[in-house]
Short mmCIF file of C-alpha atoms and ligand atoms in Angstrom, two decimals:
data_model
loop_
_atom_site.label_atom_id
_atom_site.label_comp_id
_atom_site.label_asym_id
_atom_site.label_seq_id
_atom_site.Cartn_x
_atom_site.Cartn_y
_atom_site.Cartn_z
CA UNK A 521 0.00 0.00 0.00
CA UNK A 522 2.83 2.39 0.62
CA UNK A 523 4.52 5.24 -1.13
CA UNK A 524 7.89 3.58 -1.38
CA UNK A 525 11.45 4.52 -2.19
CA UNK A 526 13.37 1.54 -3.52
CA UNK A 527 17.14 1.90 -3.53
CA UNK A 528 19.48 -0.23 -5.62
CA UNK A 529 21.85 -0.67 -2.71
CA UNK A 530 24.88 -1.84 -4.65
CA UNK A 531 24.66 0.99 -7.15
CA UNK A 532 23.95 3.57 -4.45
CA UNK A 533 26.85 2.47 -2.27
CA UNK A 534 29.19 2.44 -5.29
CA UNK A 535 28.21 6.05 -6.01
CA UNK A 536 28.72 7.10 -2.37
CA UNK A 537 32.10 5.41 -2.31
CA UNK A 538 33.12 7.10 -5.57
CA UNK A 539 32.23 10.54 -4.22
CA UNK A 540 33.88 9.81 -0.88
CA UNK A 541 37.10 8.57 -2.46
CA UNK A 542 37.25 11.57 -4.80
CA UNK A 543 36.76 14.19 -2.10
CA UNK A 544 39.12 13.99 0.84
CA UNK A 545 37.68 15.87 3.80
CA UNK A 546 34.10 15.23 2.64
CA UNK A 547 31.43 16.17 5.17
CA UNK A 548 28.16 14.45 4.28
CA UNK A 549 25.10 16.50 5.18
CA UNK A 550 22.18 14.67 6.84
CA UNK A 551 19.33 17.02 7.61
CA UNK A 552 15.59 17.48 7.28
CA UNK A 553 13.88 14.38 6.00
CA UNK A 554 17.29 12.82 5.38
CA UNK A 555 16.97 13.55 1.65
CA UNK A 556 14.15 10.99 1.57
CA UNK A 557 16.24 8.19 3.11
CA UNK A 558 15.88 9.23 6.75
CA UNK A 559 18.55 10.67 9.03
CA UNK A 560 19.40 7.39 10.74
CA UNK A 561 20.15 5.62 7.49
CA UNK A 562 22.38 8.48 6.29
CA UNK A 563 24.25 8.47 9.60
CA UNK A 564 25.01 4.76 9.23
CA UNK A 565 26.15 5.31 5.65
CA UNK A 566 28.45 8.16 6.73
CA UNK A 567 29.92 5.78 9.29
CA UNK A 568 30.39 3.15 6.60
CA UNK A 569 32.11 5.75 4.38
CA UNK A 570 34.53 6.41 7.22
CA UNK A 571 34.31 10.18 6.99
CA UNK A 572 35.68 12.28 9.81
CA UNK A 573 32.64 14.52 10.22
CA UNK A 574 28.92 14.46 9.50
CA UNK A 575 26.85 17.65 9.30
CA UNK A 576 23.30 17.99 10.60
CA UNK A 577 21.04 20.97 10.01
CA UNK A 578 19.82 21.63 13.53
CA UNK A 579 20.60 20.82 17.16
CA UNK A 580 17.32 18.91 17.31
CA UNK A 581 18.67 16.47 14.71
CA UNK A 582 21.79 15.54 16.67
CA UNK A 583 20.22 12.76 18.79
CA UNK A 584 18.98 11.04 15.62
CA UNK A 585 22.48 10.55 14.24
CA UNK A 586 24.80 10.48 17.26
CA UNK A 587 24.44 6.77 18.06
CA UNK A 588 24.68 5.66 14.45
CA UNK A 589 27.78 7.56 13.43
CA UNK A 590 31.01 7.77 15.41
CA UNK A 591 32.86 10.87 14.18
CA UNK A 592 32.53 14.63 14.60
CA UNK A 593 29.11 16.25 14.33
CA UNK A 594 28.95 19.67 12.69
CA UNK A 595 25.74 21.66 13.23
CA UNK A 596 25.07 23.86 10.19
CA UNK A 597 22.56 26.22 11.82
CA UNK A 598 24.54 28.84 13.71
CA UNK A 599 24.48 28.53 17.49
CA UNK A 600 22.05 30.76 19.35
CA UNK A 601 21.31 31.10 23.04
CA UNK A 602 18.19 29.00 22.52
CA UNK A 603 20.10 26.21 20.76
CA UNK A 604 19.15 23.01 22.50
CA UNK A 605 20.95 19.75 21.86
CA UNK A 606 17.75 18.11 23.11
CA UNK A 607 18.25 14.64 24.36
CA UNK A 608 21.82 14.38 23.08
CA UNK A 609 23.69 12.26 25.60
CA UNK A 610 26.49 14.10 27.43
CA UNK A 611 28.99 11.52 26.18
CA UNK A 612 28.55 12.93 22.65
CA UNK A 613 29.09 16.60 23.60
CA UNK A 614 32.82 16.58 22.73
CA UNK A 615 32.00 15.47 19.17
CA UNK A 616 29.83 18.50 18.41
CA UNK A 617 31.28 21.34 16.33
CA UNK A 618 29.22 24.52 16.59
CA UNK A 619 28.81 27.07 13.84
CA UNK A 620 29.04 30.65 15.09
CA UNK A 621 27.79 33.58 13.03
CA UNK A 622 27.58 36.54 15.46
CA UNK A 623 29.99 37.96 18.05
CA UNK A 624 27.35 37.99 20.77
CA UNK A 625 26.71 34.30 20.19
CA UNK A 626 30.43 33.60 20.46
CA UNK A 627 30.57 35.21 23.90
CA UNK A 628 27.52 33.37 25.15
CA UNK A 629 28.70 30.03 23.80
CA UNK A 630 32.15 30.43 25.41
CA UNK A 631 30.50 31.31 28.67
CA UNK A 632 28.26 28.26 28.61
CA UNK A 633 30.74 25.84 27.15
CA UNK A 634 34.31 27.10 27.55
CA UNK A 635 35.78 24.08 25.77
CA UNK A 636 33.47 24.40 22.75
CA UNK A 637 34.72 23.38 19.32
CA UNK A 638 33.55 25.92 16.78
CA UNK A 639 33.63 27.04 13.19
CA UNK A 640 33.29 30.74 12.40
CA UNK A 641 30.91 31.38 9.54
CA UNK A 642 31.53 34.34 7.25
CA UNK A 643 28.51 36.01 5.65
CA UNK A 644 28.62 35.25 1.92
CA UNK A 645 26.61 36.49 -1.06
CA UNK A 646 23.91 34.10 0.21
CA UNK A 647 23.32 36.61 3.00
CA UNK A 648 21.82 34.01 5.27
CA UNK A 649 24.08 33.81 8.31
CA UNK A 650 27.58 34.85 9.20
CA UNK A 651 30.05 37.40 10.48
CA UNK A 652 31.27 40.51 8.67
CA UNK A 653 34.96 40.66 7.71
CA UNK A 654 35.79 42.83 10.73
CA UNK A 655 33.81 40.62 13.12
CA UNK A 656 35.48 37.54 11.68
CA UNK A 657 38.89 38.93 12.59
CA UNK A 658 37.68 39.87 16.07
CA UNK A 659 36.22 36.40 16.57
CA UNK A 660 39.38 34.63 15.40
CA UNK A 661 41.46 36.63 17.88
CA UNK A 662 38.99 35.97 20.65
CA UNK A 663 38.96 32.19 20.14
CA UNK A 664 42.70 31.93 19.46
CA UNK A 665 43.39 33.68 22.74
CA UNK A 666 40.91 31.58 24.66
CA UNK A 667 42.40 28.94 26.96
CA UNK A 668 39.95 26.14 26.21
CA UNK A 669 37.88 26.81 23.09
CA UNK A 670 38.95 25.10 19.89
CA UNK A 671 38.78 26.93 16.58
CA UNK A 672 37.98 24.44 13.82
CA UNK A 673 38.28 26.90 10.95
CA UNK A 674 36.00 29.16 8.93
CA UNK A 675 32.88 28.35 6.92
CA UNK A 676 31.41 29.76 3.74
CA UNK A 677 27.95 28.82 2.52
CA UNK A 678 27.68 29.70 -1.17
CA UNK A 679 24.69 30.03 -3.50
CA UNK A 680 23.86 27.04 -5.68
CA UNK A 681 24.00 28.98 -8.93
CA UNK A 682 27.34 29.12 -10.69
CA UNK A 683 29.27 32.26 -9.96
CA UNK A 684 32.44 33.68 -8.53
CA UNK A 685 32.48 31.08 -5.76
CA UNK A 686 36.18 30.54 -5.62
CA UNK A 687 36.88 34.26 -5.46
CA UNK A 688 34.46 34.51 -2.56
CA UNK A 689 36.18 31.73 -0.63
CA UNK A 690 39.59 33.22 -1.38
CA UNK A 691 38.41 36.52 0.05
CA UNK A 692 37.23 34.83 3.24
CA UNK A 693 40.59 33.06 3.59
CA UNK A 694 42.42 36.32 3.12
CA UNK A 695 40.28 37.96 5.77
CA UNK A 696 40.85 35.06 8.15
CA UNK A 697 44.61 35.26 7.71
CA UNK A 698 47.21 32.49 7.74
CA UNK A 699 46.96 29.45 9.95
CA UNK A 700 43.17 29.16 9.95
CA UNK A 701 43.61 25.43 9.35
CA UNK A 702 40.31 24.45 7.78
CA UNK A 703 37.68 25.94 5.51
CA UNK A 704 34.22 24.36 5.44
CA UNK A 705 32.52 25.10 2.13
CA UNK A 706 29.18 24.38 0.52
CA UNK A 707 28.32 24.20 -3.17
CA UNK A 708 31.76 24.39 -4.75
CA UNK A 709 32.22 22.23 -7.84
CA UNK A 710 34.76 19.41 -7.89
CA UNK A 711 37.11 21.52 -10.00
CA UNK A 712 36.79 24.47 -7.64
CA UNK A 713 37.57 22.22 -4.66
CA UNK A 714 40.63 20.85 -6.43
CA UNK A 715 42.03 24.26 -7.29
CA UNK A 716 41.28 25.59 -3.79
CA UNK A 717 43.27 22.74 -2.22
CA UNK A 718 46.08 23.17 -4.74
CA UNK A 719 46.33 26.89 -4.01
CA UNK A 720 46.48 26.30 -0.24
CA UNK A 721 48.52 23.21 0.54
CA UNK A 722 48.39 23.80 4.30
CA UNK A 723 44.61 24.27 4.35
CA UNK A 724 42.12 21.45 4.91
CA UNK A 725 39.13 21.89 2.64
CA UNK A 726 35.94 20.37 4.02
CA UNK A 727 33.18 20.19 1.39
CA UNK A 728 29.72 19.87 2.93
CA UNK A 729 27.58 17.94 0.47
CA UNK A 730 24.05 16.56 0.66
CA UNK A 731 22.18 16.45 -2.65
CA UNK A 732 25.08 15.46 -4.93
CA UNK A 733 26.10 12.74 -2.51
CA UNK A 734 22.86 11.06 -1.45
CA UNK A 735 20.86 11.90 -4.59
CA UNK A 736 23.70 12.13 -7.08
CA UNK A 737 22.85 8.89 -8.89
CA UNK A 738 19.11 9.06 -9.51
CA UNK A 739 19.31 5.82 -11.49
CA UNK A 740 19.75 3.99 -8.19
CA UNK A 741 16.38 5.24 -6.94
CA UNK A 742 12.81 4.32 -7.83
CA UNK A 743 9.68 5.75 -6.23
CA UNK A 744 6.45 3.83 -6.49
CA UNK A 745 2.93 4.32 -5.27
CA UNK A 746 0.28 1.62 -5.05
CA UNK A 747 -3.13 1.59 -6.72
CA UNK A 748 -5.60 1.45 -3.84
CA UNK A 749 -8.84 1.61 -5.84
CA UNK A 750 -10.20 2.05 -9.34
CA UNK A 751 -13.68 3.33 -10.26
CA UNK A 752 -15.21 3.76 -13.69
CA UNK A 753 -16.90 7.13 -14.02
CA UNK A 754 -19.23 8.66 -16.64
CA UNK A 755 -19.08 12.21 -17.87
CA UNK A 756 -20.94 14.47 -15.43
CA UNK A 757 -20.95 12.01 -12.51
CA UNK A 758 -19.99 13.49 -9.16
CA UNK A 759 -16.90 12.46 -7.20
CA UNK A 760 -14.49 13.68 -4.56
CA UNK A 761 -14.65 15.90 -1.48
CA UNK A 762 -16.46 18.68 -3.31
CA UNK A 763 -18.77 16.67 -5.47
CA UNK A 764 -17.18 17.78 -8.70
CA UNK A 765 -18.51 16.44 -11.97
CA UNK A 766 -16.26 14.24 -14.09
CA UNK A 767 -15.27 16.15 -17.23
CA UNK A 768 -15.23 13.06 -19.38
CA UNK A 769 -15.78 9.37 -19.26
CA UNK A 770 -12.88 7.41 -17.80
CA UNK A 771 -11.64 6.04 -14.51
CA UNK A 772 -10.83 7.47 -11.13
CA UNK A 773 -7.66 6.00 -9.76
CA UNK A 774 -6.95 6.20 -6.05
CA UNK A 775 -3.22 5.85 -5.33
CA UNK A 776 -1.18 5.98 -2.13
CA UNK A 777 0.61 9.26 -1.43
CA UNK A 778 -0.96 12.53 -0.34
CA UNK A 779 -0.22 15.80 1.38
CA UNK A 780 1.16 13.98 4.46
CA UNK A 781 3.88 12.57 2.20
CA UNK A 782 4.52 15.96 0.64
CA UNK A 783 2.60 15.09 -2.54
CA UNK A 784 1.17 18.14 -4.26
CA UNK A 785 2.93 20.56 -1.96
CA UNK A 786 5.64 20.85 -4.54
CA UNK A 787 5.23 20.93 -8.26
CA UNK A 788 5.96 17.60 -9.95
CA UNK A 789 9.58 17.15 -10.92
CA UNK A 790 8.79 16.93 -14.60
CA UNK A 791 6.55 19.14 -16.65
CA UNK A 792 7.23 22.82 -16.72
CA UNK A 793 5.24 25.95 -16.11
CA UNK A 794 3.01 24.17 -13.63
CA UNK A 795 4.71 25.32 -10.48
CA UNK A 796 2.16 27.92 -9.52
CA UNK A 797 -0.80 25.80 -10.36
CA UNK A 798 0.54 22.83 -8.43
CA UNK A 799 1.13 25.03 -5.41
CA UNK A 800 -2.44 26.23 -5.73
CA UNK A 801 -3.77 22.72 -5.95
CA UNK A 802 -2.15 21.85 -2.64
CA UNK A 803 -4.05 24.67 -1.01
CA UNK A 804 -7.24 23.27 -2.48
CA UNK A 805 -8.21 26.57 -4.05
CA UNK A 806 -8.34 25.50 -7.66
CA UNK A 807 -10.81 23.48 -9.61
CA UNK A 808 -8.24 20.95 -10.57
CA UNK A 809 -10.26 18.62 -12.76
CA UNK A 810 -8.27 17.91 -15.82
CA UNK A 811 -5.91 20.75 -15.22
CA UNK A 812 -3.06 19.89 -12.93
CA UNK A 813 -0.53 17.17 -13.49
CA UNK A 814 0.21 14.83 -10.62
CA UNK A 815 3.65 13.33 -9.95
CA UNK A 816 2.18 9.89 -10.76
CA UNK A 817 2.86 8.12 -14.04
CA UNK A 818 0.43 5.47 -15.28
CA UNK A 819 0.89 3.65 -18.57
CA UNK A 820 3.93 5.76 -19.38
CA UNK A 821 2.10 9.09 -19.00
CA UNK A 822 2.03 11.67 -16.31
CA UNK A 823 -1.55 11.70 -15.05
CA UNK A 824 -3.79 14.51 -13.90
CA UNK A 825 -5.04 15.01 -10.38
CA UNK A 826 -8.81 14.54 -10.38
CA UNK A 827 -8.89 16.80 -7.32
CA UNK A 828 -6.35 18.17 -4.84
CA UNK A 829 -4.43 15.41 -3.07
CA UNK A 830 -5.92 14.03 0.14
CA UNK A 831 -3.87 13.47 3.28
CA UNK A 832 -2.57 10.00 2.39
CA UNK A 833 -3.98 9.27 -1.05
CA UNK A 834 -4.49 11.04 -4.34
CA UNK A 835 -7.33 10.75 -6.86
CA UNK A 836 -6.19 10.70 -10.45
CA UNK A 837 -8.25 10.90 -13.62
CA UNK A 838 -7.62 8.34 -16.32
CA UNK A 839 -9.23 9.06 -19.69
CA UNK A 840 -11.28 6.33 -21.34
CA UNK A 841 -8.56 5.36 -23.80
CA UNK A 842 -5.95 4.69 -21.08
CA UNK A 843 -5.08 1.22 -19.84
CA UNK A 844 -6.55 0.67 -16.38
CA UNK A 845 -4.26 -0.73 -13.69
CA UNK A 846 -5.54 -3.16 -11.08
CA UNK A 847 -5.74 -2.64 -7.34
CA UNK A 848 -2.30 -3.48 -5.96
CA UNK A 849 -0.40 -2.48 -9.10
CA UNK A 850 2.53 -0.13 -8.66
CA UNK A 851 2.71 3.19 -10.45
CA UNK A 852 5.79 5.37 -10.81
CA UNK A 853 5.98 8.62 -8.91
CA UNK A 854 8.46 11.40 -9.62
CA UNK A 855 8.79 13.39 -6.48
CA UNK A 856 11.14 15.83 -4.90
CA UNK A 857 13.15 13.68 -2.50
CA UNK A 858 13.92 16.41 0.00
CA UNK A 859 10.22 17.20 0.37
CA UNK A 860 8.78 13.69 0.44
CA UNK A 861 8.17 11.42 3.40
CA UNK A 862 8.07 7.83 2.23
CA UNK A 863 6.07 5.16 4.03
CA UNK A 864 8.85 2.72 3.36
CA UNK A 865 12.44 2.81 2.16
CA UNK A 866 13.61 -0.52 0.72
CA UNK A 867 17.32 -1.01 0.26
CA UNK A 868 17.97 -3.94 -2.00
C1 PLP B 1523 21.92 22.04 3.36
C2 PLP B 1523 23.27 22.61 3.39
C3 PLP B 1523 24.29 22.02 2.65
C4 PLP B 1523 24.06 20.84 1.73
O1 PLP B 1523 23.35 21.28 0.61
P1 PLP B 1523 23.11 20.36 -0.65
O2 PLP B 1523 22.66 21.31 -1.70
O3 PLP B 1523 22.05 19.38 -0.27
O4 PLP B 1523 24.39 19.69 -0.98
C5 PLP B 1523 25.55 22.56 2.74
N1 PLP B 1523 25.80 23.63 3.53
C6 PLP B 1523 24.84 24.22 4.27
C7 PLP B 1523 25.19 25.38 5.14
C8 PLP B 1523 23.54 23.74 4.22
O5 PLP B 1523 22.59 24.33 4.94
#
């Protein structure tokens, strides 16, 4: 019955190994829904890869990975006074590397945890979090002169679009000055990482990678939904939550996967120009009959939502000339992995 992610384990692991071997210093990122796989599974895979550090998005995610992975744990969200490692066991505290993006946070963190390990984040063209150039220098001096705190380097979070990434990282390194030790970067290309390392032989480059690691070989992944019910319907017959009339003769197909899985909250991965309409359909504000494509493929074609997705199932409209699947048949779904909660993840 489930919305299922099936992973070709051998192929997936080969891809992970290839990326890991090609990028010394790799920091896999495991955050959110675990890129569709779940945080626990990614933590075990990071352990299997033998990487030195794993990054999580938030403090709340730490307890989900700490027992499954043995190395350092970088928290990507900058530390704040309300940061709460939740139920993280005290025995793991020494493995946590904090990200610090404001001078006032640095002072409060050092006060609360004098032996903290921390990375100083520089504000980049992303303009999300981070210190100014002047504050970065102040912070480096402060931590370097501190008797217990451990400076683990600087961090730069770059936009995903191609641009002057390398120049931006070079500028941060220049601001930080010699001897910073490590630079933690996001969204540099392989070539950029190589030239950065070559230009700074005494610097450890730590690429933080999620999507291109876990989801980098889409051929290893298949998402399927299950046909839960099939009903023939005549033109004009009523169906669904709002008693809409069928536009044509055909079949209503009820398949697993609804808003609780993230279905319909995002536009389908394929098909263009439908983003706005798909977003509208999730809010239920649009008469969707025959107008909005679902992420479900039946008989080799992307099918239309008959009405906005329900919580755990979706109603699709199949025109009269389409082949009709049977209850229990699997249909392909093309979803956005980072926004989908699967009922089951099968690793073959
Ligand atoms: C999420 C995140 C990453 C990983 O991003 P991907 O695009 O999934 O590789 C890297 N760095 C930071 C700061 C992030 O928040």
